[in-house]
CSV table of C-alpha atoms in Angstrom, one decimal:
chain,number,residue,atom,x,y,z
A,1,MET,CA,0.0,0.1,0.3
A,2,HIS,CA,1.1,3.3,-0.8
A,3,ILE,CA,0.1,6.1,1.3
A,4,VAL,CA,0.7,9.8,0.6
A,5,MET,CA,0.0,12.3,3.7
A,6,LEU,CA,0.2,15.9,3.9
A,7,GLY,CA,1.2,17.2,7.0
A,8,SER,CA,3.8,19.0,9.2
A,9,GLU,CA,6.4,17.2,10.6
A,10,SER,CA,4.7,17.6,13.9
A,11,LEU,CA,1.5,16.3,13.1
A,12,THR,CA,2.8,13.4,10.7
A,13,LYS,CA,5.3,12.1,13.7
A,14,ASP,CA,3.0,10.5,15.2
A,15,TRP,CA,2.0,7.6,12.0
A,16,THR,CA,4.0,5.2,11.5
A,17,ILE,CA,4.0,2.0,9.1
A,18,GLU,CA,5.6,-1.0,8.5
A,19,THR,CA,8.1,0.0,5.2
A,20,SER,CA,8.9,-3.1,4.5
A,21,LEU,CA,5.5,-4.1,3.4
A,22,HIS,CA,3.9,-0.2,2.7
A,23,LYS,CA,5.4,3.3,1.3
A,24,LEU,CA,4.8,6.1,3.1
A,25,THR,CA,5.4,9.4,1.2
A,26,ARG,CA,5.0,12.9,2.7
A,27,VAL,CA,3.8,15.9,0.5
A,28,TYR,CA,3.7,19.8,2.0
A,29,ASP,CA,1.1,21.0,-0.6
A,30,PRO,CA,-2.1,19.6,-1.5
A,31,LEU,CA,-0.9,19.9,-5.3
A,32,GLU,CA,1.4,17.7,-4.7
A,33,PHE,CA,-1.9,14.9,-4.0
A,34,THR,CA,-2.0,15.2,-7.6
A,35,GLN,CA,1.3,14.4,-8.6
A,36,ILE,CA,1.4,10.9,-6.7
A,37,ASN,CA,-0.3,7.7,-7.6
A,38,ALA,CA,-1.4,6.5,-4.1
A,39,ASP,CA,-3.6,3.8,-2.4
A,40,VAL,CA,-4.7,6.4,0.1
A,41,TYR,CA,-4.3,10.0,0.7
A,42,ILE,CA,-4.3,11.7,3.8
A,43,ASP,CA,-5.1,15.6,4.6
A,44,LEU,CA,-3.8,16.3,7.9
A,45,LEU,CA,-3.9,19.7,7.2
A,46,PHE,CA,-7.8,19.8,5.8
A,47,GLU,CA,-9.4,23.3,5.6
A,48,PHE,CA,-13.5,23.0,4.0
A,49,ASP,CA,-13.5,25.2,1.4
A,50,ALA,CA,-14.4,24.5,-2.2
A,51,ASN,CA,-10.9,24.8,-4.1
A,52,ARG,CA,-9.6,22.5,-1.3
A,53,VAL,CA,-12.8,19.5,-1.1
A,54,ALA,CA,-12.6,19.9,-5.6
A,55,LEU,CA,-8.8,19.2,-5.8
A,56,LEU,CA,-9.6,16.3,-3.0
A,57,LYS,CA,-12.6,15.4,-5.1
A,58,THR,CA,-10.2,14.5,-8.3
A,59,LEU,CA,-7.9,11.8,-6.6
A,60,MET,CA,-8.4,8.3,-7.9
A,61,ALA,CA,-8.6,6.3,-4.7
A,62,PRO,CA,-9.6,6.9,-0.8
A,63,VAL,CA,-9.2,10.3,0.7
A,64,MET,CA,-9.3,10.6,4.9
A,65,ILE,CA,-9.2,13.9,6.3
A,66,ASN,CA,-8.2,15.5,9.3
A,67,ASP,CA,-11.8,17.3,10.2
A,68,VAL,CA,-13.5,17.7,13.3
A,69,SER,CA,-15.8,20.4,12.7
A,70,PHE,CA,-17.9,19.4,9.2
A,71,PRO,CA,-20.2,16.3,8.8
A,72,LEU,CA,-19.5,14.8,5.6
A,73,LYS,CA,-23.0,15.4,4.3
A,74,GLU,CA,-22.3,19.0,4.5
A,75,ILE,CA,-18.8,18.6,2.8
A,76,GLY,CA,-20.5,16.8,0.0
A,77,GLU,CA,-17.9,14.2,-0.6
A,78,PRO,CA,-17.5,10.4,0.3
A,79,PHE,CA,-13.9,11.0,2.6
A,80,ILE,CA,-12.8,9.2,5.3
A,81,ARG,CA,-13.4,11.9,8.1
A,82,PHE,CA,-11.2,11.3,11.3
A,83,ASN,CA,-10.0,13.6,14.6
A,84,GLY,CA,-6.8,14.5,13.8
A,85,TRP,CA,-6.3,17.3,15.9
A,86,SER,CA,-3.0,17.7,17.7
A,87,THR,CA,-2.7,15.9,21.0
A,88,PHE,CA,-5.3,13.2,19.7
A,89,LEU,CA,-3.3,12.0,16.9
A,90,ASP,CA,-0.4,10.3,19.3
A,91,LYS,CA,-3.4,7.8,20.8
A,92,PRO,CA,-3.4,4.0,19.8
A,93,VAL,CA,-7.7,4.9,18.8
A,94,ILE,CA,-8.8,7.5,16.4
A,95,GLU,CA,-12.5,8.4,16.1
A,96,ALA,CA,-13.5,8.4,12.6
A,97,SER,CA,-16.7,8.8,10.4
A,98,CYS,CA,-17.3,7.7,6.6
A,99,MET,CA,-20.4,6.0,4.2
A,100,ASP,CA,-20.7,2.5,5.3
A,101,ASP,CA,-18.9,0.8,2.2
A,102,LEU,CA,-16.0,2.5,2.9
A,103,LYS,CA,-15.2,1.5,6.9
A,104,ASP,CA,-13.6,-1.9,5.8
A,105,THR,CA,-11.2,-0.5,3.6
A,106,ALA,CA,-10.7,2.7,6.3
A,107,THR,CA,-10.3,0.3,8.6
A,108,SER,CA,-7.6,-1.6,6.9
A,109,ILE,CA,-6.0,1.7,6.4
A,110,PHE,CA,-5.9,2.8,9.8
A,111,LYS,CA,-4.5,-0.2,11.0
A,112,THR,CA,-1.7,-0.1,8.5
A,113,LEU,CA,-0.9,3.3,10.1
A,114,ASP,CA,-0.7,1.3,13.3
A,115,LYS,CA,-4.1,2.8,14.5
A,116,LYS,CA,-7.5,1.1,15.9
A,117,VAL,CA,-10.6,3.5,14.5
A,118,GLU,CA,-13.7,4.3,16.8
A,119,TRP,CA,-16.3,4.6,14.1
A,120,VAL,CA,-18.4,7.4,15.7
A,121,PRO,CA,-21.7,9.4,13.9
A,122,ASP,CA,-21.1,11.9,11.8
A,123,THR,CA,-21.6,14.8,13.5
A,124,PRO,CA,-19.7,17.8,14.8
A,125,GLY,CA,-16.7,17.2,16.8
A,126,PHE,CA,-17.5,13.7,17.2
A,127,ILE,CA,-17.3,12.9,21.1
A,128,THR,CA,-14.0,13.6,22.7
A,129,PRO,CA,-13.0,17.0,20.4
A,130,ARG,CA,-16.6,18.1,21.7
A,131,ILE,CA,-16.2,17.4,25.1
A,132,ILE,CA,-12.7,19.1,25.6
A,133,THR,CA,-13.7,21.9,23.3
A,134,MET,CA,-16.9,22.5,25.6
A,135,ILE,CA,-14.0,22.6,28.5
A,136,ILE,CA,-12.2,24.9,27.2
A,137,ASN,CA,-14.9,27.2,26.5
A,138,GLU,CA,-16.2,26.8,30.0
A,139,ALA,CA,-12.8,28.0,31.4
A,140,TYR,CA,-13.1,31.0,28.5
A,141,TYR,CA,-16.4,32.0,30.3
A,142,ALA,CA,-14.3,31.7,33.9
A,143,LEU,CA,-11.7,33.7,32.8
A,144,GLY,CA,-13.9,36.3,31.4
A,145,ASP,CA,-15.9,36.5,34.9
A,146,GLY,CA,-12.9,36.7,36.5
A,147,VAL,CA,-12.5,33.1,38.5
A,148,SER,CA,-8.4,33.2,38.3
A,149,THR,CA,-5.9,33.4,35.9
A,150,LYS,CA,-5.2,30.9,33.1
A,151,THR,CA,-2.5,29.3,35.3
A,152,ASP,CA,-4.3,28.5,37.9
A,153,ILE,CA,-7.5,27.2,36.4
A,154,ASP,CA,-4.6,25.1,33.9
A,155,ILE,CA,-3.1,23.8,37.1
A,156,ALA,CA,-6.7,23.1,39.3
A,157,MET,CA,-7.8,21.4,36.0
A,158,LYS,CA,-4.8,19.1,35.8
A,159,LEU,CA,-4.8,18.3,39.9
A,160,GLY,CA,-8.6,17.8,40.1
A,161,THR,CA,-9.7,15.8,36.9
A,162,GLY,CA,-6.1,14.1,36.2
A,163,TYR,CA,-5.9,15.6,32.2
A,164,PRO,CA,-2.8,15.7,30.8
A,165,TYR,CA,-3.5,19.4,30.3
A,166,GLY,CA,-5.0,22.6,31.3
A,167,PRO,CA,-8.0,24.0,29.0
A,168,PHE,CA,-5.8,26.5,28.4
A,169,GLU,CA,-2.8,24.8,27.7
A,170,TRP,CA,-5.0,22.1,25.1
A,171,SER,CA,-6.3,25.4,23.8
A,172,SER,CA,-2.8,26.1,22.6
A,173,LEU,CA,-2.0,23.1,21.5
A,174,ILE,CA,-4.8,22.4,19.7
A,175,GLY,CA,-5.3,25.8,18.3
A,176,LEU,CA,-7.8,28.5,19.0
A,177,LYS,CA,-9.1,28.7,16.0
A,178,ASN,CA,-9.7,25.3,15.3
A,179,ILE,CA,-11.5,25.1,18.9
A,180,ASN,CA,-13.9,28.6,17.8
A,181,GLU,CA,-14.2,26.8,14.6
A,182,LEU,CA,-15.9,23.7,16.1
A,183,LEU,CA,-18.1,25.9,18.6
A,184,GLN,CA,-19.5,27.7,15.7
A,185,GLN,CA,-20.9,24.7,14.3
A,186,LEU,CA,-21.5,23.1,17.7
A,187,MET,CA,-24.0,26.7,18.0
A,188,LYS,CA,-26.2,25.8,15.2
A,189,LEU,CA,-27.5,23.1,17.3
A,190,ASP,CA,-27.8,24.5,20.7
A,191,LYS,CA,-26.6,27.9,21.7
A,192,LYS,CA,-25.2,26.6,24.9
A,193,TYR,CA,-21.8,25.9,22.5
A,194,SER,CA,-21.8,30.2,21.7
A,195,PRO,CA,-18.2,30.9,22.1
A,196,ALA,CA,-17.2,32.9,26.0
A,197,PRO,CA,-16.4,36.8,25.1
A,198,ALA,CA,-13.2,36.1,26.5
A,199,LEU,CA,-12.6,33.3,23.7
A,200,THR,CA,-13.6,35.6,20.7
A,201,LYS,CA,-11.4,38.4,21.9
A,202,GLU,CA,-8.4,36.5,22.5
A,203,LEU,CA,-9.0,35.2,19.0
A,204,ASN,CA,-9.1,38.8,17.4
A,205,VAL,CA,-6.4,40.2,19.1
């Protein structure tokens, strides 16, 4: 199997294959996808816009996209959608969604990459990202209300819950833009997901 993967060094480092059986080619520009014949294409830097979707649509093999916010019915293409947020890719299990007729193929691809797939509903946020995003958003509400500082909230959350990161540490690693993008999608379903004013303010600084 020849796998072509688009992503930064920090994102691609957590994906490994048995090189004696398979080939992994890393690229750094989406246009490079169209120049290489492969068995699967993985876009770790996926952005939901018409040009990106149109480019990926031309590829004659399964396409896997790192997308947490937008369900496949909104994207409009039968891609394999998975949670590739920073701090999640180094885990052995990955949340993903795709059409039923692609699940066997996708499971085989994830296994080749030494990952176990957990199939979840094709909804904004999947499961874990939605929960982490809400924790981060609540932390920004607390910050905006003057409850405590970022540092103290991070320390309290790690000590109190055993999480590997505090909410502000996590938002920095994932990217506040990604957190806000998911909140904007979730807010269409329920206003309780509205981004905290302090989060929006920091994003616009």
